[in-house]
């Protein structure tokens, strides 16, 4: 049985932390929408009902959130 390399585990944990921080930086309700959709696999209608946001607004927030995250993570890449 091989144990994972400590450096690889640390790098993965750091990357996970950077991504999580980036998602949380989107602010409410965008970060909640993003987590519900991408982490928990909820449907857009379910998210809309739970957050009180129109389904088309949920789609827009997901699209804009992806663009914001891309920018945030591109800047963070230089820091890793």
Short mmCIF file of N, CA, C and O in Angstrom, two decimals:
data_model
loop_
_atom_site.label_atom_id
_atom_site.label_comp_id
_atom_site.label_asym_id
_atom_site.label_seq_id
_atom_site.Cartn_x
_atom_site.Cartn_y
_atom_site.Cartn_z
N UNK A 1 0.84 -1.17 0.00
CA UNK A 1 0.00 0.00 0.00
C UNK A 1 0.89 1.24 0.00
O UNK A 1 1.78 1.37 0.83
N UNK A 2 0.62 2.15 -0.93
CA UNK A 2 1.40 3.38 -1.01
C UNK A 2 0.67 4.51 -0.31
O UNK A 2 -0.54 4.66 -0.45
N UNK A 3 1.41 5.27 0.44
CA UNK A 3 0.85 6.44 1.10
C UNK A 3 1.07 7.64 0.19
O UNK A 3 2.09 7.73 -0.49
N UNK A 4 0.12 8.57 0.19
CA UNK A 4 0.29 9.75 -0.66
C UNK A 4 1.49 10.59 -0.19
O UNK A 4 1.79 10.65 0.99
N UNK A 5 2.14 11.19 -1.14
CA UNK A 5 3.25 12.08 -0.86
C UNK A 5 2.74 13.27 -0.05
O UNK A 5 1.74 13.90 -0.40
N UNK A 6 3.43 13.61 1.04
CA UNK A 6 2.98 14.71 1.91
C UNK A 6 2.90 16.03 1.15
O UNK A 6 1.98 16.81 1.36
N UNK A 7 3.86 16.28 0.27
CA UNK A 7 3.84 17.52 -0.51
C UNK A 7 2.63 17.58 -1.42
O UNK A 7 2.01 18.63 -1.57
N UNK A 8 2.26 16.44 -2.02
CA UNK A 8 1.10 16.40 -2.90
C UNK A 8 -0.18 16.66 -2.11
O UNK A 8 -1.08 17.38 -2.58
N UNK A 9 -0.27 16.09 -0.92
CA UNK A 9 -1.45 16.30 -0.07
C UNK A 9 -1.54 17.77 0.33
O UNK A 9 -2.62 18.37 0.28
N UNK A 10 -0.42 18.35 0.73
CA UNK A 10 -0.40 19.76 1.13
C UNK A 10 -0.80 20.65 -0.04
O UNK A 10 -1.60 21.58 0.11
N UNK A 11 -0.28 20.35 -1.24
CA UNK A 11 -0.61 21.13 -2.43
C UNK A 11 -2.10 21.03 -2.74
O UNK A 11 -2.75 22.01 -3.07
N UNK A 12 -2.66 19.83 -2.64
CA UNK A 12 -4.09 19.63 -2.91
C UNK A 12 -4.93 20.39 -1.89
O UNK A 12 -5.91 21.04 -2.25
N UNK A 13 -4.56 20.32 -0.61
CA UNK A 13 -5.30 21.04 0.43
C UNK A 13 -5.22 22.54 0.21
O UNK A 13 -6.21 23.25 0.41
N UNK A 14 -4.07 23.03 -0.20
CA UNK A 14 -3.91 24.45 -0.47
C UNK A 14 -4.79 24.87 -1.65
O UNK A 14 -5.47 25.89 -1.59
N UNK A 15 -4.79 24.06 -2.70
CA UNK A 15 -5.62 24.37 -3.87
C UNK A 15 -7.09 24.36 -3.50
O UNK A 15 -7.85 25.25 -3.91
N UNK A 16 -7.52 23.36 -2.72
CA UNK A 16 -8.91 23.30 -2.27
C UNK A 16 -9.28 24.54 -1.47
O UNK A 16 -10.36 25.11 -1.63
N UNK A 17 -8.38 24.96 -0.61
CA UNK A 17 -8.61 26.14 0.22
C UNK A 17 -8.73 27.40 -0.63
O UNK A 17 -9.61 28.24 -0.39
N UNK A 18 -7.88 27.52 -1.64
CA UNK A 18 -7.93 28.69 -2.53
C UNK A 18 -9.25 28.72 -3.28
O UNK A 18 -9.89 29.78 -3.38
N UNK A 19 -9.68 27.58 -3.78
CA UNK A 19 -10.96 27.51 -4.52
C UNK A 19 -12.11 27.84 -3.59
O UNK A 19 -13.00 28.64 -3.94
N UNK A 20 -12.11 27.26 -2.39
CA UNK A 20 -13.20 27.52 -1.44
C UNK A 20 -13.25 29.01 -1.08
O UNK A 20 -14.32 29.61 -1.07
N UNK A 21 -12.09 29.60 -0.81
CA UNK A 21 -12.04 31.03 -0.48
C UNK A 21 -12.56 31.87 -1.64
O UNK A 21 -13.26 32.86 -1.44
N UNK A 22 -12.22 31.46 -2.86
CA UNK A 22 -12.68 32.19 -4.04
C UNK A 22 -14.20 32.12 -4.16
O UNK A 22 -14.86 33.13 -4.43
N UNK A 23 -14.76 30.94 -3.96
CA UNK A 23 -16.22 30.79 -4.03
C UNK A 23 -16.89 31.63 -2.94
O UNK A 23 -17.87 32.34 -3.20
N UNK A 24 -16.35 31.61 -1.74
CA UNK A 24 -16.94 32.37 -0.64
C UNK A 24 -16.82 33.88 -0.88
O UNK A 24 -17.65 34.65 -0.41
N UNK A 25 -15.82 34.30 -1.63
CA UNK A 25 -15.65 35.72 -1.92
C UNK A 25 -16.71 36.27 -2.87
O UNK A 25 -16.83 37.49 -3.02
N UNK A 26 -17.48 35.38 -3.49
CA UNK A 26 -18.55 35.83 -4.39
C UNK A 26 -19.64 36.58 -3.64
O UNK A 26 -20.37 37.36 -4.22
N UNK A 27 -19.77 36.32 -2.34
CA UNK A 27 -20.80 36.98 -1.54
C UNK A 27 -22.14 36.27 -1.66
O UNK A 27 -22.34 35.41 -2.51
N UNK A 28 -23.05 36.65 -0.78
CA UNK A 28 -24.39 36.07 -0.76
C UNK A 28 -25.27 36.77 -1.78
O UNK A 28 -25.11 37.98 -1.97
N UNK A 29 -26.20 36.15 -2.43
CA UNK A 29 -26.49 34.73 -2.43
C UNK A 29 -25.67 33.95 -3.45
O UNK A 29 -25.83 32.75 -3.60
N UNK A 30 -24.76 34.64 -4.16
CA UNK A 30 -24.01 33.99 -5.25
C UNK A 30 -23.23 32.77 -4.78
O UNK A 30 -23.26 31.72 -5.45
N UNK A 31 -22.55 32.88 -3.64
CA UNK A 31 -21.76 31.73 -3.19
C UNK A 31 -22.66 30.56 -2.80
O UNK A 31 -22.35 29.40 -3.08
N UNK A 32 -23.81 30.85 -2.20
CA UNK A 32 -24.75 29.78 -1.85
C UNK A 32 -25.26 29.08 -3.11
O UNK A 32 -25.33 27.85 -3.17
N UNK A 33 -25.61 29.87 -4.11
CA UNK A 33 -26.09 29.32 -5.38
C UNK A 33 -25.01 28.44 -6.01
O UNK A 33 -25.28 27.32 -6.45
N UNK A 34 -23.80 28.94 -6.02
CA UNK A 34 -22.69 28.21 -6.62
C UNK A 34 -22.45 26.88 -5.91
O UNK A 34 -22.29 25.84 -6.56
N UNK A 35 -22.43 26.89 -4.59
CA UNK A 35 -22.20 25.68 -3.80
C UNK A 35 -23.34 24.68 -4.00
O UNK A 35 -23.12 23.49 -4.20
N UNK A 36 -24.56 25.17 -3.96
CA UNK A 36 -25.71 24.28 -4.13
C UNK A 36 -25.68 23.59 -5.50
O UNK A 36 -25.97 22.41 -5.61
N UNK A 37 -25.31 24.35 -6.53
CA UNK A 37 -25.34 23.81 -7.88
C UNK A 37 -24.14 22.89 -8.15
O UNK A 37 -24.31 21.76 -8.60
N UNK A 38 -22.94 23.37 -7.87
CA UNK A 38 -21.74 22.62 -8.24
C UNK A 38 -21.29 21.60 -7.21
O UNK A 38 -20.74 20.57 -7.56
N UNK A 39 -21.50 21.86 -5.93
CA UNK A 39 -21.05 20.90 -4.91
C UNK A 39 -22.12 19.86 -4.61
O UNK A 39 -21.83 18.68 -4.49
N UNK A 40 -23.37 20.33 -4.47
CA UNK A 40 -24.44 19.43 -4.07
C UNK A 40 -25.31 18.95 -5.22
O UNK A 40 -26.18 18.11 -5.04
N UNK A 41 -25.11 19.51 -6.43
CA UNK A 41 -25.82 19.05 -7.61
C UNK A 41 -27.31 19.36 -7.62
O UNK A 41 -28.09 18.67 -8.28
N UNK A 42 -27.70 20.42 -6.91
CA UNK A 42 -29.12 20.78 -6.89
C UNK A 42 -29.52 21.37 -8.25
O UNK A 42 -28.72 21.98 -8.94
N UNK A 43 -30.77 21.19 -8.59
CA UNK A 43 -31.33 21.73 -9.83
C UNK A 43 -31.58 23.23 -9.66
O UNK A 43 -31.79 23.72 -8.55
N UNK A 44 -31.58 23.93 -10.78
CA UNK A 44 -31.77 25.38 -10.76
C UNK A 44 -33.10 25.75 -10.11
O UNK A 44 -33.17 26.68 -9.32
N UNK A 45 -34.16 25.00 -10.41
CA UNK A 45 -35.47 25.30 -9.81
C UNK A 45 -35.44 25.13 -8.29
O UNK A 45 -36.04 25.91 -7.57
N UNK A 46 -34.74 24.10 -7.81
CA UNK A 46 -34.62 23.88 -6.36
C UNK A 46 -33.88 25.03 -5.70
O UNK A 46 -34.28 25.50 -4.63
N UNK A 47 -32.80 25.46 -6.33
CA UNK A 47 -32.01 26.58 -5.80
C UNK A 47 -32.84 27.85 -5.78
O UNK A 47 -32.84 28.60 -4.80
N UNK A 48 -33.58 28.09 -6.86
CA UNK A 48 -34.42 29.27 -6.95
C UNK A 48 -35.45 29.28 -5.82
O UNK A 48 -35.66 30.31 -5.16
N UNK A 49 -36.08 28.16 -5.59
CA UNK A 49 -37.09 28.06 -4.54
C UNK A 49 -36.47 28.28 -3.15
O UNK A 49 -37.00 29.02 -2.33
N UNK A 50 -35.31 27.66 -2.91
CA UNK A 50 -34.66 27.75 -1.60
C UNK A 50 -34.13 29.15 -1.31
O UNK A 50 -34.12 29.58 -0.15
N UNK A 51 -33.68 29.85 -2.34
CA UNK A 51 -33.08 31.17 -2.14
C UNK A 51 -34.03 32.32 -2.40
O UNK A 51 -33.70 33.47 -2.10
N UNK A 52 -35.19 32.01 -2.99
CA UNK A 52 -36.14 33.07 -3.31
C UNK A 52 -35.72 33.92 -4.50
O UNK A 52 -36.13 35.06 -4.63
N UNK A 53 -34.90 33.33 -5.36
CA UNK A 53 -34.40 34.03 -6.54
C UNK A 53 -35.02 33.38 -7.77
O UNK A 53 -35.20 32.17 -7.83
N UNK A 54 -35.35 34.19 -8.76
CA UNK A 54 -35.92 33.72 -10.01
C UNK A 54 -34.97 32.72 -10.68
O UNK A 54 -33.75 32.94 -10.66
N UNK A 55 -35.48 31.62 -11.27
CA UNK A 55 -34.60 30.64 -11.93
C UNK A 55 -33.67 31.25 -12.99
O UNK A 55 -32.51 30.85 -13.09
N UNK A 56 -34.15 32.21 -13.75
CA UNK A 56 -33.27 32.83 -14.75
C UNK A 56 -32.16 33.63 -14.08
O UNK A 56 -31.03 33.71 -14.59
N UNK A 57 -32.44 34.20 -12.93
CA UNK A 57 -31.42 34.93 -12.17
C UNK A 57 -30.38 33.95 -11.62
O UNK A 57 -29.19 34.26 -11.59
N UNK A 58 -30.82 32.76 -11.21
CA UNK A 58 -29.89 31.73 -10.73
C UNK A 58 -28.92 31.38 -11.86
O UNK A 58 -27.70 31.32 -11.66
N UNK A 59 -29.44 31.18 -13.08
CA UNK A 59 -28.59 30.87 -14.22
C UNK A 59 -27.58 31.98 -14.48
O UNK A 59 -26.41 31.73 -14.73
N UNK A 60 -28.06 33.22 -14.42
CA UNK A 60 -27.18 34.37 -14.65
C UNK A 60 -26.09 34.44 -13.58
O UNK A 60 -24.93 34.67 -13.89
N UNK A 61 -26.48 34.22 -12.33
CA UNK A 61 -25.50 34.26 -11.24
C UNK A 61 -24.46 33.16 -11.37
O UNK A 61 -23.28 33.37 -11.07
N UNK A 62 -24.87 31.99 -11.84
CA UNK A 62 -23.91 30.91 -12.07
C UNK A 62 -22.92 31.29 -13.17
O UNK A 62 -21.72 31.07 -13.04
N UNK A 63 -23.43 31.85 -14.24
CA UNK A 63 -22.57 32.25 -15.35
C UNK A 63 -21.59 33.34 -14.94
O UNK A 63 -20.38 33.25 -15.19
N UNK A 64 -22.09 34.36 -14.27
CA UNK A 64 -21.23 35.45 -13.82
C UNK A 64 -20.25 34.97 -12.75
O UNK A 64 -19.10 35.41 -12.71
N UNK A 65 -20.72 34.08 -11.90
CA UNK A 65 -19.87 33.52 -10.86
C UNK A 65 -18.69 32.77 -11.44
O UNK A 65 -17.56 32.88 -10.95
N UNK A 66 -18.92 32.00 -12.51
CA UNK A 66 -17.83 31.28 -13.17
C UNK A 66 -16.79 32.25 -13.72
O UNK A 66 -15.59 32.01 -13.59
N UNK A 67 -17.26 33.33 -14.32
CA UNK A 67 -16.32 34.32 -14.85
C UNK A 67 -15.51 34.98 -13.73
O UNK A 67 -14.29 35.14 -13.85
N UNK A 68 -16.19 35.33 -12.63
CA UNK A 68 -15.50 35.94 -11.49
C UNK A 68 -14.48 34.98 -10.90
O UNK A 68 -13.35 35.37 -10.58
N UNK A 69 -14.87 33.73 -10.73
CA UNK A 69 -13.96 32.73 -10.17
C UNK A 69 -12.74 32.52 -11.06
O UNK A 69 -11.63 32.37 -10.56
N UNK A 70 -12.96 32.54 -12.35
CA UNK A 70 -11.84 32.38 -13.27
C UNK A 70 -10.82 33.49 -13.04
O UNK A 70 -9.61 33.23 -12.94
N UNK A 71 -11.29 34.72 -12.93
CA UNK A 71 -10.40 35.86 -12.69
C UNK A 71 -9.68 35.73 -11.34
O UNK A 71 -8.48 35.92 -11.24
N UNK A 72 -10.45 35.40 -10.31
CA UNK A 72 -9.88 35.26 -8.97
C UNK A 72 -8.81 34.17 -8.96
O UNK A 72 -7.72 34.36 -8.42
N UNK A 73 -9.11 33.04 -9.57
CA UNK A 73 -8.18 31.91 -9.54
C UNK A 73 -6.97 32.15 -10.43
O UNK A 73 -5.88 31.66 -10.13
N UNK A 74 -7.13 32.89 -11.51
CA UNK A 74 -5.97 33.23 -12.32
C UNK A 74 -5.00 34.10 -11.55
O UNK A 74 -3.79 33.92 -11.63
N UNK A 75 -5.53 35.04 -10.75
CA UNK A 75 -4.67 35.86 -9.89
C UNK A 75 -4.04 35.04 -8.79
O UNK A 75 -2.89 35.23 -8.42
N UNK A 76 -4.79 34.11 -8.24
CA UNK A 76 -4.30 33.26 -7.14
C UNK A 76 -3.24 32.29 -7.64
O UNK A 76 -2.36 31.90 -6.88
N UNK A 77 -3.31 31.90 -8.90
CA UNK A 77 -2.35 30.95 -9.45
C UNK A 77 -0.92 31.46 -9.30
O UNK A 77 -0.01 30.70 -9.00
N UNK A 78 -0.75 32.75 -9.46
CA UNK A 78 0.58 33.33 -9.31
C UNK A 78 1.07 33.33 -7.87
O UNK A 78 2.27 33.41 -7.61
N UNK A 79 0.15 33.20 -6.92
CA UNK A 79 0.52 33.20 -5.51
C UNK A 79 0.86 31.82 -5.00
O UNK A 79 1.45 31.67 -3.93
N UNK A 80 0.46 30.77 -5.73
CA UNK A 80 0.72 29.40 -5.28
C UNK A 80 2.11 28.94 -5.63
O UNK A 80 2.72 29.25 -6.52
#
